[in-house]
Amino acid sequence: MKTNELVNKYGEMAADIGEIIISEDQIQKRVKEIAEQITADYTGKDPILVGVLKGVLFFMSDLVLQIPIPVEVDFLAVSRYSSEARSKSFVRLLKDLDTPITNRHILFIEDVVDTGLTLNYLLKSLREREPASLEVCVLFNKPKYRLIDIPLKYKGFDLPDRFVVGYGLDHKEKYRNLPFVGLLKAEVLQTP
Ligand code: IMP
Ligand code: MG
């Protein structure tokens, strides 16, 4: 879609986007490829796909719709403090899983991994419950400021170290419902 078409469709949200870095088509194509890999690897394993709210919303739904084998889904919700000071942030669990995961095959689904602190905290908590296996699937990987090395079995896209919105990712809870991923204009990011 061209910029003027986007502004027509998404109005004020599109007007705040400086640049689209991953289009809706590119996202959908990659999600389908990842779903095919997951289907091949998890057939017969009855896995639980565990997502982290809220960013994972659209990725999880598009992904599971492309996986034609029995899977269960469950969600965690976290909050992260002081996202400005990356290394000094803390993660707090707001919602735990509904399902026991002991002896189950768990595929952990995240929208974006940056420092890895959130993912590391959550994986540790899941590992303590002794699942049969625990792997990670991330749609957007920002490797530049990774503080903790975490093996990512499935990965959608590598992103530059820029703050992005869309396809689930927010800025102050807005822009999640854009079907592409884009950079916000500088003046939007700077508003308090
Ligand atoms: P980490 O703990 O530094 O790996 O941060 C991961 C979390 O930070 C994600 O689950 C997102 O909620 C948030 N995050 C990181 N980068 C972005 C971004 O570019 N846009 C929106 N949220 C982001
Ligand atoms: Mg997230």
Coordinates of C-alpha atoms and ligand atoms in Angstrom, one line a residue:
M1 CA 0.0 0.0 0.0
K2 CA 1.3 3.5 -0.8
T3 CA 1.6 6.1 1.9
N4 CA -1.5 8.1 0.9
E5 CA -3.6 4.9 0.7
L6 CA -2.3 4.0 4.2
V7 CA -3.2 7.4 5.6
N8 CA -6.7 7.0 4.0
K9 CA -7.2 3.6 5.6
Y10 CA -5.4 4.1 9.0
G11 CA -5.9 7.8 9.3
E12 CA -4.0 9.4 12.2
M13 CA -2.1 6.2 13.1
A14 CA -0.5 6.0 9.6
A15 CA 0.3 9.7 9.7
D16 CA 2.5 9.0 12.7
I17 CA 4.6 6.3 10.8
G18 CA 7.9 7.6 9.4
E19 CA 8.7 4.4 7.5
I20 CA 7.3 0.9 6.9
I21 CA 10.1 -1.6 7.5
I22 CA 8.2 -4.9 7.1
S23 CA 5.1 -5.0 5.0
E24 CA 2.0 -7.0 5.8
D25 CA 2.8 -9.4 2.9
Q26 CA 6.3 -10.0 4.1
I27 CA 5.0 -10.7 7.7
Q28 CA 2.3 -13.1 6.5
K29 CA 4.7 -15.0 4.2
R30 CA 7.3 -15.4 7.0
V31 CA 4.6 -16.5 9.5
K32 CA 3.5 -19.2 7.1
E33 CA 7.1 -20.5 6.7
I34 CA 7.6 -20.6 10.5
A35 CA 4.2 -22.4 10.9
E36 CA 5.4 -25.1 8.4
Q37 CA 8.6 -25.7 10.3
I38 CA 6.7 -25.9 13.6
T39 CA 4.2 -28.3 12.1
A40 CA 7.0 -30.6 10.8
D41 CA 8.8 -30.5 14.2
Y42 CA 5.8 -30.9 16.5
T43 CA 3.6 -33.5 14.7
G44 CA 2.6 -36.1 17.2
K45 CA 3.9 -34.1 20.2
D46 CA 0.7 -32.3 21.3
P47 CA 2.6 -29.1 22.1
I48 CA 1.4 -26.1 24.1
L49 CA 2.2 -22.8 22.5
V50 CA 2.8 -20.2 25.2
G51 CA 2.6 -16.6 24.3
V52 CA 3.4 -13.4 26.1
L53 CA 0.6 -10.8 26.1
K54 CA -0.1 -8.4 24.7
G55 CA 2.4 -8.0 21.9
V56 CA 2.1 -11.6 20.7
L57 CA -1.6 -11.3 20.0
F58 CA -1.6 -11.2 16.2
F59 CA 1.5 -13.3 15.7
M60 CA 0.0 -16.1 17.9
S61 CA -3.3 -16.0 16.1
D62 CA -1.9 -15.9 12.5
L63 CA 0.6 -18.6 13.4
V64 CA -1.7 -21.2 15.0
L65 CA -4.2 -20.8 12.1
Q66 CA -1.4 -22.0 9.8
I67 CA -0.6 -25.0 12.0
P68 CA -2.9 -27.9 11.0
I69 CA -2.0 -30.3 13.9
P70 CA -3.4 -30.4 17.4
V71 CA -1.9 -27.7 19.6
E72 CA -3.0 -26.0 22.8
V73 CA -2.4 -22.3 23.4
D74 CA -1.8 -20.5 26.7
F75 CA -0.7 -17.0 27.7
L76 CA 1.4 -15.2 30.2
A77 CA 1.3 -11.5 30.9
V78 CA 4.2 -9.5 32.2
S79 CA 5.0 -5.9 33.0
R80 CA 8.5 -4.5 32.6
Y81 CA 9.7 -1.5 34.6
S82 CA 12.1 1.2 33.4
S83 CA 12.3 0.2 29.7
E84 CA 14.5 3.2 29.2
A85 CA 17.4 1.8 31.2
R86 CA 17.6 -1.5 29.5
S87 CA 20.0 -3.2 31.9
K88 CA 18.2 -2.1 35.0
S89 CA 14.7 -3.4 34.1
F90 CA 12.7 -5.8 36.1
V91 CA 10.0 -8.2 35.0
R92 CA 6.9 -9.0 36.9
L93 CA 4.5 -11.7 36.1
L94 CA 0.9 -10.3 35.9
K95 CA -0.8 -13.5 34.7
D96 CA 0.5 -17.1 34.9
L97 CA -0.4 -20.0 32.7
D98 CA -3.8 -21.8 33.1
T99 CA -2.3 -25.2 32.2
P100 CA 0.3 -27.3 34.0
I101 CA 3.3 -27.9 31.7
T102 CA 5.2 -30.6 33.4
N103 CA 6.2 -33.3 30.9
R104 CA 4.6 -31.3 28.0
H105 CA 6.3 -30.0 24.9
I106 CA 6.4 -26.2 25.2
L107 CA 7.0 -23.7 22.4
F108 CA 7.4 -20.3 23.8
I109 CA 6.2 -17.5 21.4
E110 CA 7.4 -13.9 21.7
D111 CA 6.8 -10.9 19.5
V112 CA 10.2 -9.2 20.0
V113 CA 13.4 -10.0 21.9
D114 CA 15.7 -7.1 22.6
T115 CA 18.0 -7.4 25.7
G116 CA 16.6 -10.9 26.3
L117 CA 15.8 -10.0 30.0
T118 CA 12.1 -10.6 29.7
L119 CA 12.5 -13.9 27.8
N120 CA 15.2 -15.1 30.2
Y121 CA 13.1 -14.5 33.2
L122 CA 10.1 -16.2 31.7
L123 CA 12.0 -19.2 30.4
K124 CA 13.5 -19.7 33.9
S125 CA 10.1 -19.8 35.4
L126 CA 8.9 -22.3 32.9
R127 CA 12.0 -24.5 33.1
E128 CA 11.4 -24.9 36.9
R129 CA 8.1 -26.7 36.0
E130 CA 10.0 -29.4 34.1
P131 CA 8.5 -29.5 30.7
A132 CA 9.4 -32.3 28.3
S133 CA 11.0 -29.7 26.0
L134 CA 11.1 -25.9 25.9
E135 CA 12.0 -24.0 22.7
V136 CA 11.6 -20.4 21.6
C137 CA 9.9 -18.8 18.6
V138 CA 10.4 -15.1 18.1
L139 CA 9.0 -13.0 15.3
F140 CA 11.3 -9.9 15.6
N141 CA 14.8 -10.2 16.9
K142 CA 16.8 -7.1 17.9
P143 CA 20.3 -8.5 18.4
K144 CA 22.3 -5.3 19.0
Y145 CA 21.7 -4.9 22.8
R146 CA 21.3 -8.6 23.8
L147 CA 22.5 -9.0 27.3
I148 CA 21.6 -12.7 27.7
D149 CA 22.3 -15.2 24.9
I150 CA 19.1 -17.3 24.4
P151 CA 18.9 -19.9 21.6
L152 CA 16.0 -18.9 19.3
K153 CA 14.8 -22.1 17.5
Y154 CA 12.4 -20.2 15.2
K155 CA 13.0 -16.6 14.2
G156 CA 11.1 -14.3 11.8
F157 CA 13.1 -11.2 11.1
D158 CA 16.2 -9.5 12.4
L159 CA 15.5 -5.8 13.1
P160 CA 17.9 -2.9 13.5
D161 CA 18.0 -1.3 16.9
R162 CA 15.1 1.1 16.4
F163 CA 11.8 1.3 18.2
V164 CA 9.1 -0.2 16.0
V165 CA 5.3 -0.5 16.2
G166 CA 2.6 -2.5 14.5
Y167 CA 1.5 -6.1 14.2
G168 CA 1.1 -6.3 18.0
L169 CA 3.9 -3.9 19.0
D170 CA 2.8 -0.7 20.8
H171 CA 4.0 2.7 21.7
K172 CA 2.1 3.7 24.9
E173 CA -0.5 1.0 24.1
K174 CA -1.3 2.4 20.6
Y175 CA -0.5 1.2 17.0
R176 CA -0.8 -2.5 17.8
N177 CA -3.5 -2.8 15.2
L178 CA -1.4 -1.8 12.2
P179 CA -0.9 -4.9 10.0
F180 CA 2.7 -3.9 9.1
V181 CA 5.8 -2.9 11.2
G182 CA 7.0 0.6 11.0
L183 CA 9.1 3.3 12.6
L184 CA 7.4 6.2 14.3
K185 CA 8.2 9.7 13.3
A186 CA 10.7 11.3 15.7
E187 CA 8.3 13.9 16.9
V188 CA 5.8 11.2 17.9
L189 CA 8.4 9.2 19.9
Q190 CA 9.4 12.4 21.7
T191 CA 6.0 13.4 23.0
P192 CA 5.9 12.8 26.7
Ligands
IMP1 P1 13.7 -7.4 26.3 O1 13.4 -7.8 27.7 O2 14.7 -6.2 26.3 O3 14.2 -8.5 25.4 O4 12.4 -6.7 25.8 C1 11.4 -7.3 25.2 C2 10.1 -6.6 25.4 O5 10.3 -5.1 25.2 C3 9.2 -7.0 24.4 O6 8.4 -8.0 24.8 C4 8.4 -5.7 24.1 O7 7.3 -5.6 24.9 C5 9.3 -4.6 24.4 N1 10.0 -4.1 23.1 C6 11.3 -4.2 22.8 N2 11.5 -3.6 21.6 C7 10.4 -3.0 21.2 C8 10.0 -2.2 20.1 O8 10.7 -1.9 19.2 N3 8.7 -1.9 20.0 C9 7.7 -2.2 21.0 N4 8.1 -2.9 22.0 C10 9.4 -3.3 22.2
MG2 MG 6.2 -8.6 24.4

